[in-house]
Coordinates of C-alpha atoms in Angstrom, one line a residue:
Chain A
M1 CA 29.3 9.3 -2.8
T2 CA 30.2 8.7 0.9
L3 CA 26.2 8.7 1.5
L4 CA 26.0 5.8 -1.1
A5 CA 28.7 3.9 0.5
Q6 CA 26.9 4.5 4.0
Y7 CA 23.7 2.9 2.1
F8 CA 25.8 0.2 1.0
V9 CA 26.9 -0.6 4.2
T10 CA 23.6 -0.5 6.0
G11 CA 22.3 -3.0 3.1
I12 CA 25.1 -5.5 4.2
V13 CA 23.8 -5.3 7.7
T14 CA 20.3 -5.8 6.5
G15 CA 21.4 -8.6 4.3
C16 CA 22.8 -10.3 7.1
F17 CA 20.2 -10.2 9.2
L18 CA 18.1 -11.1 6.3
I19 CA 20.8 -14.0 5.9
L20 CA 19.9 -15.5 9.3
A21 CA 16.0 -15.0 9.3
T22 CA 15.9 -17.0 5.9
I23 CA 18.1 -19.8 6.2
G24 CA 15.6 -21.4 8.6
F25 CA 12.9 -21.0 6.6
S26 CA 14.5 -22.1 3.7
L27 CA 15.6 -25.2 5.4
T28 CA 12.0 -25.9 6.1
R29 CA 10.8 -25.3 2.5
R30 CA 13.5 -27.8 1.3
V31 CA 12.8 -30.5 3.7
E32 CA 9.1 -30.2 4.5
G33 CA 8.6 -28.8 1.2
F34 CA 6.1 -25.8 1.9
L35 CA 6.4 -22.1 2.7
N36 CA 5.8 -21.6 6.5
I37 CA 4.8 -18.3 7.0
A38 CA 4.6 -18.8 10.5
H39 CA 8.4 -19.0 10.8
A40 CA 8.6 -14.8 11.1
E41 CA 6.4 -15.1 14.2
L42 CA 9.1 -17.5 15.8
L43 CA 11.2 -14.5 15.2
G44 CA 9.0 -12.7 17.3
V45 CA 8.9 -15.4 20.2
S46 CA 12.6 -15.2 20.5
A47 CA 12.5 -11.5 20.5
F48 CA 10.1 -11.2 23.3
V49 CA 11.9 -14.2 25.3
T50 CA 15.0 -12.3 25.2
W51 CA 13.2 -8.9 26.3
G52 CA 11.1 -10.7 28.9
L53 CA 14.2 -12.4 30.6
N54 CA 16.6 -9.4 29.8
V55 CA 14.5 -6.6 31.1
K56 CA 11.6 -8.0 33.3
A57 CA 13.6 -10.4 35.1
A58 CA 16.9 -8.6 34.7
W59 CA 19.4 -11.5 33.5
P60 CA 22.4 -10.4 31.4
F61 CA 21.7 -10.5 27.9
L62 CA 24.0 -13.6 26.9
P63 CA 22.0 -16.2 28.9
S64 CA 18.7 -14.6 28.3
A65 CA 19.3 -14.8 24.4
I66 CA 20.8 -18.5 24.6
F67 CA 17.6 -19.5 26.7
A68 CA 15.4 -17.6 24.1
I69 CA 17.3 -19.5 21.0
I70 CA 16.4 -23.1 22.8
F71 CA 13.1 -22.2 23.8
T72 CA 12.1 -21.0 20.4
A73 CA 13.9 -24.1 19.0
V74 CA 11.3 -26.3 20.9
V75 CA 8.3 -24.0 20.2
G76 CA 9.0 -24.6 16.6
L77 CA 9.3 -28.3 17.0
V78 CA 6.2 -28.7 19.1
V79 CA 4.1 -26.7 16.5
G80 CA 5.8 -28.6 13.7
R81 CA 4.7 -32.1 15.3
L82 CA 1.2 -30.5 16.4
F83 CA 0.1 -28.6 13.5
Y84 CA 2.2 -29.8 10.2
D85 CA 2.8 -33.4 10.4
P86 CA -0.8 -34.4 10.4
I87 CA -1.7 -32.8 7.3
R88 CA 1.8 -33.1 5.3
K89 CA 0.0 -35.6 2.9
L90 CA -2.6 -32.6 2.0
G91 CA 0.1 -31.1 -0.3
P92 CA 2.1 -27.5 0.3
A93 CA -0.6 -25.2 -0.6
V94 CA -2.9 -26.6 2.1
L95 CA 0.1 -26.7 4.3
L96 CA 0.8 -22.7 3.3
I97 CA -2.7 -21.7 4.2
S98 CA -2.5 -23.8 7.3
S99 CA 0.5 -21.9 8.2
V100 CA -1.2 -18.4 8.2
G101 CA -3.5 -20.2 11.0
V102 CA -0.3 -21.0 12.8
A103 CA 0.9 -17.1 12.6
Y104 CA -2.4 -16.1 14.0
V105 CA -2.0 -18.6 16.9
I106 CA 1.5 -17.7 17.9
G107 CA 0.9 -13.9 16.8
G108 CA -1.8 -13.7 19.2
S109 CA -0.3 -15.6 22.0
V110 CA 2.7 -13.1 22.1
D111 CA 0.1 -10.1 21.9
A112 CA -1.8 -11.3 24.7
L113 CA 1.3 -12.2 26.8
V114 CA 3.2 -8.7 25.9
G115 CA 0.7 -6.1 24.9
T116 CA 1.2 -3.2 22.8
G117 CA 3.9 -0.7 22.9
I118 CA 7.6 -0.2 22.2
R119 CA 10.3 -1.9 24.0
T120 CA 14.0 -2.1 24.1
L121 CA 16.6 -4.1 25.5
N122 CA 18.6 -3.6 28.6
I123 CA 22.2 -3.4 26.9
P124 CA 24.5 -0.7 26.4
L125 CA 24.0 1.9 23.8
A126 CA 25.7 1.1 20.6
T127 CA 29.3 2.5 19.9
T128 CA 29.7 4.3 16.4
Y129 CA 32.8 3.6 14.5
R130 CA 34.0 5.6 11.5
F131 CA 35.6 4.1 8.6
F132 CA 36.6 6.2 5.5
G133 CA 33.4 8.1 6.4
V134 CA 31.1 5.5 6.4
R135 CA 29.6 4.8 9.9
I136 CA 28.8 1.2 11.5
T137 CA 27.9 0.7 15.1
D138 CA 29.2 -2.6 17.1
Y139 CA 25.8 -4.2 16.9
Q140 CA 25.8 -3.8 13.2
M141 CA 29.2 -5.5 13.5
I142 CA 28.1 -8.3 15.4
V143 CA 25.2 -9.1 12.9
V144 CA 27.4 -9.5 10.6
A145 CA 30.0 -11.5 12.3
L146 CA 26.9 -13.8 13.4
A147 CA 25.8 -14.2 9.5
A148 CA 28.9 -15.3 8.6
L149 CA 29.5 -17.6 11.7
T150 CA 26.3 -19.2 11.3
G151 CA 26.6 -19.8 7.3
L152 CA 29.9 -21.3 8.1
S153 CA 28.8 -23.3 10.6
L154 CA 25.9 -24.5 9.1
A155 CA 27.7 -25.5 5.7
V156 CA 30.2 -27.6 8.0
F157 CA 27.3 -29.2 9.5
M158 CA 25.3 -30.0 7.0
S159 CA 28.3 -31.7 4.8
K160 CA 30.2 -33.5 7.8
T161 CA 27.7 -34.7 10.3
K162 CA 25.6 -37.3 9.9
I163 CA 22.2 -35.5 11.0
G164 CA 23.2 -32.8 8.4
L165 CA 23.9 -35.1 5.6
A166 CA 20.3 -37.1 6.3
I167 CA 18.5 -33.6 6.1
G168 CA 20.3 -32.6 3.1
A169 CA 19.4 -36.1 1.5
M170 CA 15.6 -35.7 2.6
A171 CA 15.9 -32.3 0.9
D172 CA 16.7 -33.7 -2.1
N173 CA 14.5 -36.8 -2.3
P174 CA 12.6 -37.8 0.3
E175 CA 12.0 -41.3 -1.5
L176 CA 15.2 -42.1 -1.9
A177 CA 16.6 -41.2 1.4
A178 CA 14.1 -43.3 3.2
S179 CA 14.8 -46.3 0.8
R180 CA 18.7 -45.7 2.1
G181 CA 17.5 -46.3 5.5
I182 CA 17.2 -42.7 6.7
D183 CA 14.8 -42.3 9.7
I184 CA 12.4 -39.7 8.0
L185 CA 10.7 -38.8 11.0
Q186 CA 13.9 -38.1 12.9
T187 CA 15.5 -36.1 10.3
S188 CA 12.3 -33.7 10.2
R189 CA 12.4 -33.3 14.0
A190 CA 16.0 -32.5 13.7
T191 CA 15.2 -30.1 10.9
W192 CA 12.2 -28.2 12.9
L193 CA 15.0 -28.0 15.5
L194 CA 17.4 -26.6 13.6
S195 CA 15.3 -24.1 11.9
S196 CA 13.6 -22.6 14.7
G197 CA 16.6 -22.3 16.5
L198 CA 18.1 -20.4 13.7
A199 CA 14.9 -18.3 13.8
G200 CA 15.2 -17.8 17.6
L201 CA 18.9 -16.8 16.7
A202 CA 17.4 -13.9 14.1
G203 CA 14.9 -13.0 16.7
V204 CA 17.8 -12.1 18.9
V205 CA 19.6 -10.0 16.7
L206 CA 16.4 -8.4 15.8
A207 CA 16.2 -7.5 19.1
L208 CA 19.6 -6.2 19.2
I209 CA 19.2 -3.8 16.4
A210 CA 15.5 -2.7 16.4
T211 CA 13.0 -1.6 18.7
L212 CA 10.5 -4.0 19.6
S213 CA 6.9 -3.8 19.0
T214 CA 4.4 -6.9 18.5
D215 CA 3.8 -6.3 14.9
L216 CA 7.3 -6.5 14.1
A217 CA 7.3 -10.2 13.3
F218 CA 4.8 -9.9 10.5
H219 CA 6.8 -7.2 8.8
Q220 CA 9.7 -9.5 8.5
I221 CA 7.7 -12.3 6.6
L222 CA 7.7 -10.2 3.5
Q223 CA 11.4 -9.6 3.2
I224 CA 11.9 -13.3 4.2
L225 CA 9.8 -14.8 1.2
A226 CA 11.6 -12.3 -1.0
V227 CA 15.1 -13.8 -0.1
A228 CA 13.8 -17.2 -0.3
I229 CA 12.1 -16.7 -3.5
L230 CA 15.1 -15.2 -5.0
A231 CA 17.2 -17.9 -3.7
G232 CA 15.3 -20.7 -4.8
L233 CA 15.4 -24.3 -3.8
G234 CA 19.2 -24.4 -3.8
S235 CA 22.0 -24.5 -1.1
L236 CA 22.8 -22.4 1.8
Y237 CA 25.0 -20.1 -0.5
S238 CA 22.2 -19.0 -2.6
V239 CA 20.4 -18.0 0.5
M240 CA 23.4 -15.9 1.4
L241 CA 23.8 -14.5 -2.0
A242 CA 19.9 -13.6 -2.0
G243 CA 19.9 -12.0 1.1
L244 CA 22.9 -9.7 0.5
I245 CA 21.3 -8.9 -3.0
V246 CA 17.9 -8.0 -1.1
G247 CA 19.3 -6.4 1.8
I248 CA 21.4 -4.0 -0.7
A249 CA 19.0 -3.6 -3.0
M250 CA 16.7 -2.4 -0.3
D251 CA 18.9 -0.1 1.3
M252 CA 20.5 1.5 -1.5
S253 CA 16.9 2.3 -3.3
V254 CA 16.5 4.8 -0.7
F255 CA 19.2 6.8 -2.5
W256 CA 17.2 7.4 -5.5
I257 CA 13.5 6.9 -4.4
P258 CA 11.6 8.3 -1.3
A259 CA 12.3 5.8 1.9
G260 CA 8.6 5.0 2.4
Y261 CA 9.0 2.6 -1.0
R262 CA 12.1 0.7 0.8
P263 CA 9.9 -2.7 1.4
L264 CA 8.5 -2.3 -1.8
I265 CA 11.8 -3.5 -3.2
A266 CA 11.2 -6.8 -1.6
F267 CA 8.0 -7.2 -3.2
A268 CA 9.4 -6.2 -6.5
V269 CA 11.7 -9.0 -6.1
V270 CA 9.3 -11.6 -5.5
I271 CA 7.1 -10.6 -8.5
L272 CA 10.1 -10.2 -10.8
V273 CA 11.8 -13.4 -10.1
L274 CA 8.7 -15.3 -10.3
L275 CA 7.8 -13.8 -13.4
V276 CA 11.3 -13.9 -15.1
R277 CA 12.8 -16.7 -13.4
P278 CA 11.0 -18.6 -11.2
E279 CA 13.6 -21.7 -10.1
G280 CA 15.2 -18.7 -8.3
L281 CA 19.3 -18.0 -8.3
S282 CA 20.0 -21.7 -7.8
G283 CA 18.3 -23.1 -10.8
R284 CA 16.8 -26.1 -9.3
K285 CA 13.1 -26.6 -10.4
S286 CA 10.9 -27.3 -7.7
K287 CA 9.3 -30.9 -7.5
Chain B
M1 CA -24.7 -2.8 21.9
N2 CA -28.4 -3.9 21.7
I3 CA -29.4 -6.9 19.8
E4 CA -30.7 -5.2 16.9
Q5 CA -27.5 -3.1 16.5
L6 CA -25.3 -6.1 16.5
L7 CA -27.5 -8.3 14.2
L8 CA -27.5 -5.3 11.7
A9 CA -23.8 -4.9 11.5
V10 CA -23.5 -8.9 11.2
L11 CA -25.7 -8.8 8.5
T12 CA -24.3 -5.7 6.7
Y13 CA -20.4 -6.8 7.1
G14 CA -21.0 -10.3 6.6
C15 CA -23.1 -10.0 3.2
L16 CA -20.3 -7.3 2.3
Y17 CA -17.4 -9.9 3.3
S18 CA -19.5 -12.6 1.9
V19 CA -19.2 -11.1 -1.7
M20 CA -15.6 -11.5 -1.3
T21 CA -15.6 -15.0 -0.1
V22 CA -18.0 -16.1 -2.9
S23 CA -15.6 -14.4 -5.4
L24 CA -12.5 -16.4 -3.9
N25 CA -14.6 -19.6 -4.2
L26 CA -15.0 -18.9 -7.5
Q27 CA -11.2 -18.5 -8.1
Y28 CA -10.0 -21.0 -5.6
A29 CA -12.6 -23.9 -5.2
R30 CA -13.7 -24.2 -8.6
G31 CA -10.8 -22.6 -10.9
G32 CA -7.9 -23.9 -8.5
M33 CA -6.0 -20.6 -8.4
I34 CA -4.7 -19.3 -4.6
N35 CA -5.5 -15.6 -4.7
F36 CA -3.4 -14.1 -1.7
G37 CA -4.3 -10.5 -2.5
T38 CA -8.2 -10.3 -2.4
V39 CA -7.6 -7.4 -0.3
A40 CA -6.2 -5.2 -3.5
Y41 CA -9.3 -5.7 -5.5
F42 CA -11.2 -4.6 -2.5
A43 CA -8.9 -1.4 -2.0
A44 CA -9.1 -0.7 -5.5
G45 CA -12.8 -0.5 -5.8
A46 CA -13.1 1.4 -2.4
Y47 CA -10.2 4.2 -3.6
A48 CA -12.2 4.2 -7.2
Y49 CA -15.5 5.0 -5.4
A50 CA -13.7 7.6 -3.3
I51 CA -11.8 9.4 -6.1
F52 CA -14.7 9.5 -8.1
T53 CA -17.5 11.2 -5.8
Q54 CA -15.1 13.4 -3.8
E55 CA -15.1 17.1 -4.3
P56 CA -12.1 18.5 -6.2
P57 CA -9.2 19.2 -3.8
S58 CA -9.2 22.3 -2.0
G59 CA -7.1 23.6 1.1
L60 CA -4.7 21.1 3.2
D61 CA -6.0 18.1 0.3
Q62 CA -3.1 16.5 -0.9
Y63 CA -5.0 14.4 -3.4
A64 CA -4.8 15.3 -7.1
F65 CA -8.3 13.9 -8.5
G66 CA -12.2 14.2 -7.5
F67 CA -14.8 14.5 -9.7
N68 CA -17.5 15.1 -7.7
S69 CA -19.4 12.5 -9.5
P70 CA -22.9 11.0 -8.2
W71 CA -22.6 7.7 -6.2
W72 CA -23.8 5.4 -9.1
V73 CA -20.6 6.4 -11.3
G74 CA -18.3 5.6 -8.4
F75 CA -19.8 2.6 -7.8
I76 CA -19.4 1.7 -11.5
A77 CA -15.9 3.0 -11.3
A78 CA -15.1 0.9 -8.8
G79 CA -15.9 -2.4 -10.5
V80 CA -14.0 -1.0 -13.4
A81 CA -10.9 -0.5 -11.3
A82 CA -11.0 -3.9 -9.9
F83 CA -11.4 -5.3 -13.4
L84 CA -8.3 -3.3 -14.5
F85 CA -6.5 -4.3 -11.5
A86 CA -7.2 -7.8 -12.1
I87 CA -6.0 -7.5 -15.6
V88 CA -3.0 -6.1 -14.9
T89 CA -2.2 -8.4 -12.0
G90 CA -3.8 -11.6 -13.8
W91 CA -2.0 -11.3 -17.1
P92 CA 1.4 -12.0 -16.1
T93 CA 1.2 -14.5 -12.9
L94 CA -1.7 -16.9 -13.8
R95 CA 0.9 -19.0 -15.7
L96 CA 2.4 -19.7 -12.1
R97 CA 0.5 -22.5 -9.9
G98 CA -0.1 -23.3 -6.3
E99 CA 2.1 -21.6 -3.9
Y100 CA 3.9 -19.3 -6.3
L101 CA 0.8 -17.6 -7.7
A102 CA -0.4 -17.2 -3.7
L103 CA 2.8 -15.3 -3.4
T104 CA 2.8 -13.2 -6.6
T105 CA -0.9 -12.0 -5.5
F106 CA 0.1 -11.3 -2.4
A107 CA 3.4 -9.3 -3.3
F108 CA 0.8 -7.3 -5.8
A109 CA -1.5 -6.6 -2.9
E110 CA 1.3 -5.3 -0.6
V111 CA 2.7 -3.1 -3.6
L112 CA -0.7 -1.4 -4.0
H113 CA -0.8 -1.1 -0.2
S114 CA 2.7 0.6 -0.2
I115 CA 1.3 2.6 -3.4
F116 CA -1.8 4.0 -1.4
L117 CA 0.4 4.7 1.7
N118 CA 3.3 6.7 0.0
E119 CA 2.0 8.5 -2.8
R120 CA -0.3 11.1 -1.4
R121 CA -2.1 12.5 -4.8
I122 CA -4.1 9.6 -5.0
G123 CA -5.8 9.4 -1.4
N124 CA -3.4 11.5 1.0
G125 CA -1.3 9.0 1.8
S126 CA -1.9 7.5 5.4
V127 CA -4.2 10.1 6.3
G128 CA -6.9 8.4 3.8
L129 CA -9.8 10.1 2.4
S130 CA -12.7 10.9 5.0
N131 CA -16.4 12.1 4.3
V132 CA -16.7 9.9 1.3
N133 CA -20.2 10.7 0.0
R134 CA -22.7 8.4 0.4
P135 CA -26.2 7.7 -1.3
D136 CA -29.3 8.9 0.3
F137 CA -32.1 6.5 1.3
S138 CA -34.5 9.0 3.0
W139 CA -36.5 9.1 -0.6
I140 CA -37.5 5.3 -0.1
G141 CA -38.1 6.0 3.5
M142 CA -35.3 4.2 5.0
S143 CA -32.4 4.8 7.7
D144 CA -29.1 4.5 6.4
N145 CA -27.9 1.5 8.4
Y146 CA -31.0 -0.6 7.3
G147 CA -30.4 1.1 3.6
F148 CA -26.9 -0.2 3.5
A149 CA -27.6 -3.5 5.0
G150 CA -30.3 -3.8 2.0
A151 CA -27.7 -2.8 -0.3
A152 CA -25.0 -5.5 0.7
I153 CA -27.7 -8.3 0.6
L154 CA -28.6 -7.1 -2.9
L155 CA -25.0 -7.1 -4.1
L156 CA -24.4 -10.6 -2.4
M157 CA -27.6 -11.8 -4.1
F158 CA -26.2 -10.4 -7.6
T159 CA -22.7 -11.8 -6.8
A160 CA -23.8 -15.3 -5.9
F161 CA -26.5 -15.8 -8.7
L162 CA -23.6 -14.5 -11.4
C163 CA -21.5 -17.6 -9.7
H164 CA -24.2 -19.9 -9.9
R165 CA -25.2 -19.1 -13.3
I166 CA -21.5 -19.5 -14.4
L167 CA -20.6 -22.6 -12.9
A168 CA -24.3 -24.0 -13.6
S169 CA -23.3 -23.2 -17.4
P170 CA -21.4 -25.6 -19.8
Y171 CA -18.6 -22.9 -19.1
G172 CA -18.6 -23.9 -15.3
R173 CA -17.8 -27.6 -16.3
A174 CA -14.9 -26.4 -18.3
I175 CA -13.4 -24.6 -15.2
D176 CA -13.9 -27.7 -13.2
A177 CA -12.1 -29.6 -15.7
V178 CA -9.3 -27.3 -15.9
R179 CA -9.1 -27.3 -12.1
D180 CA -9.1 -31.4 -11.9
D181 CA -7.0 -32.0 -14.8
E182 CA -5.4 -29.4 -16.9
T183 CA -3.9 -32.0 -19.1
A184 CA -7.1 -33.6 -19.8
A185 CA -8.8 -30.3 -20.3
E186 CA -6.6 -29.0 -22.7
A187 CA -6.4 -32.5 -24.5
V188 CA -10.2 -32.1 -25.2
G189 CA -9.6 -28.7 -26.7
K190 CA -10.3 -26.1 -23.8
D191 CA -7.9 -23.1 -23.8
I192 CA -7.2 -23.2 -20.3
K193 CA -4.9 -20.3 -20.2
R194 CA -7.4 -18.3 -21.1
L195 CA -10.6 -20.0 -19.0
R196 CA -8.6 -19.1 -15.7
F197 CA -7.8 -15.3 -16.6
E198 CA -11.5 -15.0 -17.6
I199 CA -12.5 -16.6 -14.4
F200 CA -9.9 -14.4 -12.2
V201 CA -10.8 -11.3 -13.8
I202 CA -14.9 -12.0 -13.6
S203 CA -14.7 -12.9 -10.0
A204 CA -12.6 -9.4 -8.9
V205 CA -15.5 -7.2 -10.4
P206 CA -17.8 -8.2 -7.5
V207 CA -14.8 -7.5 -4.9
G208 CA -14.4 -4.3 -6.2
F209 CA -18.1 -3.3 -5.8
A210 CA -18.0 -4.5 -2.1
G211 CA -15.1 -2.1 -1.9
A212 CA -17.2 0.9 -3.0
L213 CA -20.0 -0.4 -0.9
Y214 CA -17.7 -0.5 2.2
A215 CA -16.4 3.0 1.5
M216 CA -20.0 4.2 1.5
I217 CA -20.5 2.7 4.8
T218 CA -17.5 3.7 6.7
T219 CA -17.2 6.8 4.7
L220 CA -13.6 6.6 5.1
V221 CA -10.9 4.8 3.3
S222 CA -7.5 4.8 4.5
P223 CA -4.1 2.4 3.7
G224 CA -4.9 0.8 7.6
L225 CA -8.2 -0.4 6.3
F226 CA -6.8 -2.6 3.5
T227 CA -4.0 -4.9 4.8
A228 CA -3.2 -8.7 4.4
E229 CA -5.7 -9.2 7.5
V230 CA -8.8 -8.4 5.2
T231 CA -7.3 -11.3 2.7
F232 CA -6.7 -13.9 5.8
F233 CA -10.1 -13.0 7.1
V234 CA -11.8 -14.0 3.8
W235 CA -9.3 -17.1 3.6
I236 CA -10.5 -18.2 7.0
A237 CA -14.1 -17.4 6.2
L238 CA -13.9 -19.7 2.8
I239 CA -12.3 -22.9 4.7
L240 CA -14.6 -22.3 7.7
G241 CA -17.6 -22.3 5.4
G242 CA -16.2 -25.6 3.8
E243 CA -14.5 -24.4 0.6
H244 CA -16.8 -25.6 -2.3
T245 CA -20.2 -24.2 -2.2
I246 CA -21.6 -20.6 -2.6
K247 CA -23.8 -21.4 0.6
G248 CA -20.8 -22.9 2.4
A249 CA -18.9 -19.7 1.7
I250 CA -21.9 -17.2 2.7
F251 CA -22.6 -19.3 6.1
G252 CA -18.7 -19.1 6.7
T253 CA -18.4 -15.5 6.6
L254 CA -21.8 -14.7 8.7
A255 CA -20.5 -17.2 11.6
L256 CA -16.9 -15.3 11.4
I257 CA -18.5 -11.8 11.3
L258 CA -21.0 -12.8 14.1
F259 CA -18.4 -14.2 16.2
E260 CA -15.9 -11.1 15.7
E261 CA -18.9 -8.6 16.3
V262 CA -19.9 -10.8 19.5
V263 CA -16.5 -10.4 21.0
R264 CA -16.4 -6.6 20.1
S265 CA -19.6 -6.2 21.8
F266 CA -18.5 -6.6 25.4
N267 CA -17.6 -3.9 27.2
F268 CA -14.0 -4.0 28.8
E269 CA -13.0 -2.1 31.7
T270 CA -9.3 -1.5 30.9
V271 CA -7.6 -1.1 27.4
R272 CA -5.3 -4.0 28.4
S273 CA -8.3 -6.5 28.8
A274 CA -9.2 -5.0 25.7
E275 CA -6.4 -5.9 23.9
I276 CA -6.3 -9.3 25.6
A277 CA -9.7 -10.2 24.0
A278 CA -8.3 -9.0 20.5
S279 CA -5.4 -11.6 20.9
V280 CA -7.3 -14.4 22.2
E281 CA -9.9 -13.8 19.4
H282 CA -6.8 -14.2 17.1
I283 CA -5.8 -17.4 18.7
M284 CA -9.4 -18.7 18.5
T285 CA -9.6 -17.8 14.8
G286 CA -6.2 -19.5 14.3
I287 CA -7.0 -22.6 15.9
I288 CA -10.4 -22.9 14.4
F289 CA -8.7 -22.5 10.8
I290 CA -6.1 -25.1 11.7
M291 CA -8.7 -27.7 12.8
I292 CA -10.8 -27.3 10.1
L293 CA -7.9 -27.6 7.7
R294 CA -7.0 -30.5 9.3
W295 CA -9.9 -32.6 9.9
Q296 CA -12.0 -31.1 6.7
P297 CA -15.2 -31.9 8.3
F298 CA -17.1 -30.6 5.5
D299 CA -15.2 -32.4 2.5
R300 CA -17.5 -35.3 2.1
F301 CA -20.5 -33.6 2.0
T302 CA -19.5 -30.8 -0.2
K303 CA -17.8 -33.2 -2.7
K304 CA -21.1 -34.7 -3.2
E305 CA -22.8 -31.4 -3.8
A306 CA -20.3 -30.6 -6.5
V307 CA -20.7 -33.5 -8.4
Q308 CA -24.5 -32.5 -9.2

């Protein structure tokens, strides 16, 4: 029973990481209207910038992390302006295929600069705490706290600020938003900055809880897709719920089936959701 | 590497991958279906061939089946395996459109990859099956390298001919109609579900054969060879060749393979420089891909041809 509870808790941590990784992806999907495969590569960019500053340049962790997040946000904006804006009229399928090319470019650049091998950040070792026999490390608690904090502040941002409301309006109906005097171009740029910044945050978290290798980023995209598809085109809250479901399902599955099949759970979620309920948890149909 | 070997490798692998590109062309450019799981049918073919031709397990082998059949039985089995996998994956997914179809096919391919990796009874798990049997070309007086190049060319010719015949027939017109306007096609009495399914399944068979040929050439099948990279490679080749024609698909693949083989044929002093070369190859491929999708230089030219 304790073992099952342990898997459940680990699942929550995984779920919280997935939430952080997917919020940005889901935002792009709603506002720009396509699945950005290259989103996961931005996690890699952020994780390796953090590593470069923290280990190679011997900066303390926090400034390196903040710099990495800002840097990733700018990279995301530039990529969006340079690669996606000119082809937006060609439709979501072409944008999706192009994003594979973008993923190649970003992933290849990270590979060329960093090289293969396994790396860790220069931070203190994790301290483990026990609650009723269930172990959790301080870094894992930070992940959960960050996910909760990000979710909350994003919810406030989207419902209270002018830019947040504009992004929401554009996600729902771009033509109507434009006719109501919302600056589409500016809103789109704000979205790229925001979603890439969130990818940056997720990348920092990844650097915190995982060992870094250059193929790390690619492995995240499948889980991000699973969460995004399960969440559907809905609000922030469906992404958070979907992230927790996928995370807990993946980690608890290890209790019954061999651990090698853990990633399979994410794909099974994609297939099942698309076959049974293509609109996802939120129930909104795509346009 | 000398020029002759380089050209032979380009020809062999170029034709082999072209089989996939041409099949994908049938699915995507003509059938309008985005299949992001091409590698799964390729892998199914390769594994089927290996399982049918290898000897029964002994000693440290973990696989459960080995039928020790002649190569042509394995070759047919490869086509059948891809065919069956296409039925299994196509039947539930084909009502999905566009990016959603892309995602499910991608997920199915990852599922198959994961099963090959984890289920040791199929093909030794991550180790894979080595020393796969290959047909002997000595009876017609050819060396293996030339023999397989010839086999790849023959397979490509067969695939191109099949696709050409399908598309030139009234059946092909119906497929074009479904892609262009499903409602209109349905209104004139075309069973669009069935047409899409048939195209999906038919075009998987040559990919399975290509998988068998690949297993013969490399004499190795392992999950590491059949990753999403293969799917992306075929997609890039298809886009590079200009989407809509068989000729374009073949030229695109040959150009991309030539590019890769040339980069690989350089001698590198250190591991690090080889690594950088591989990454730069990735970046270049990505940039070419993005540029072609953006400006679509072949689009006008190919549309004209598709109308004929």
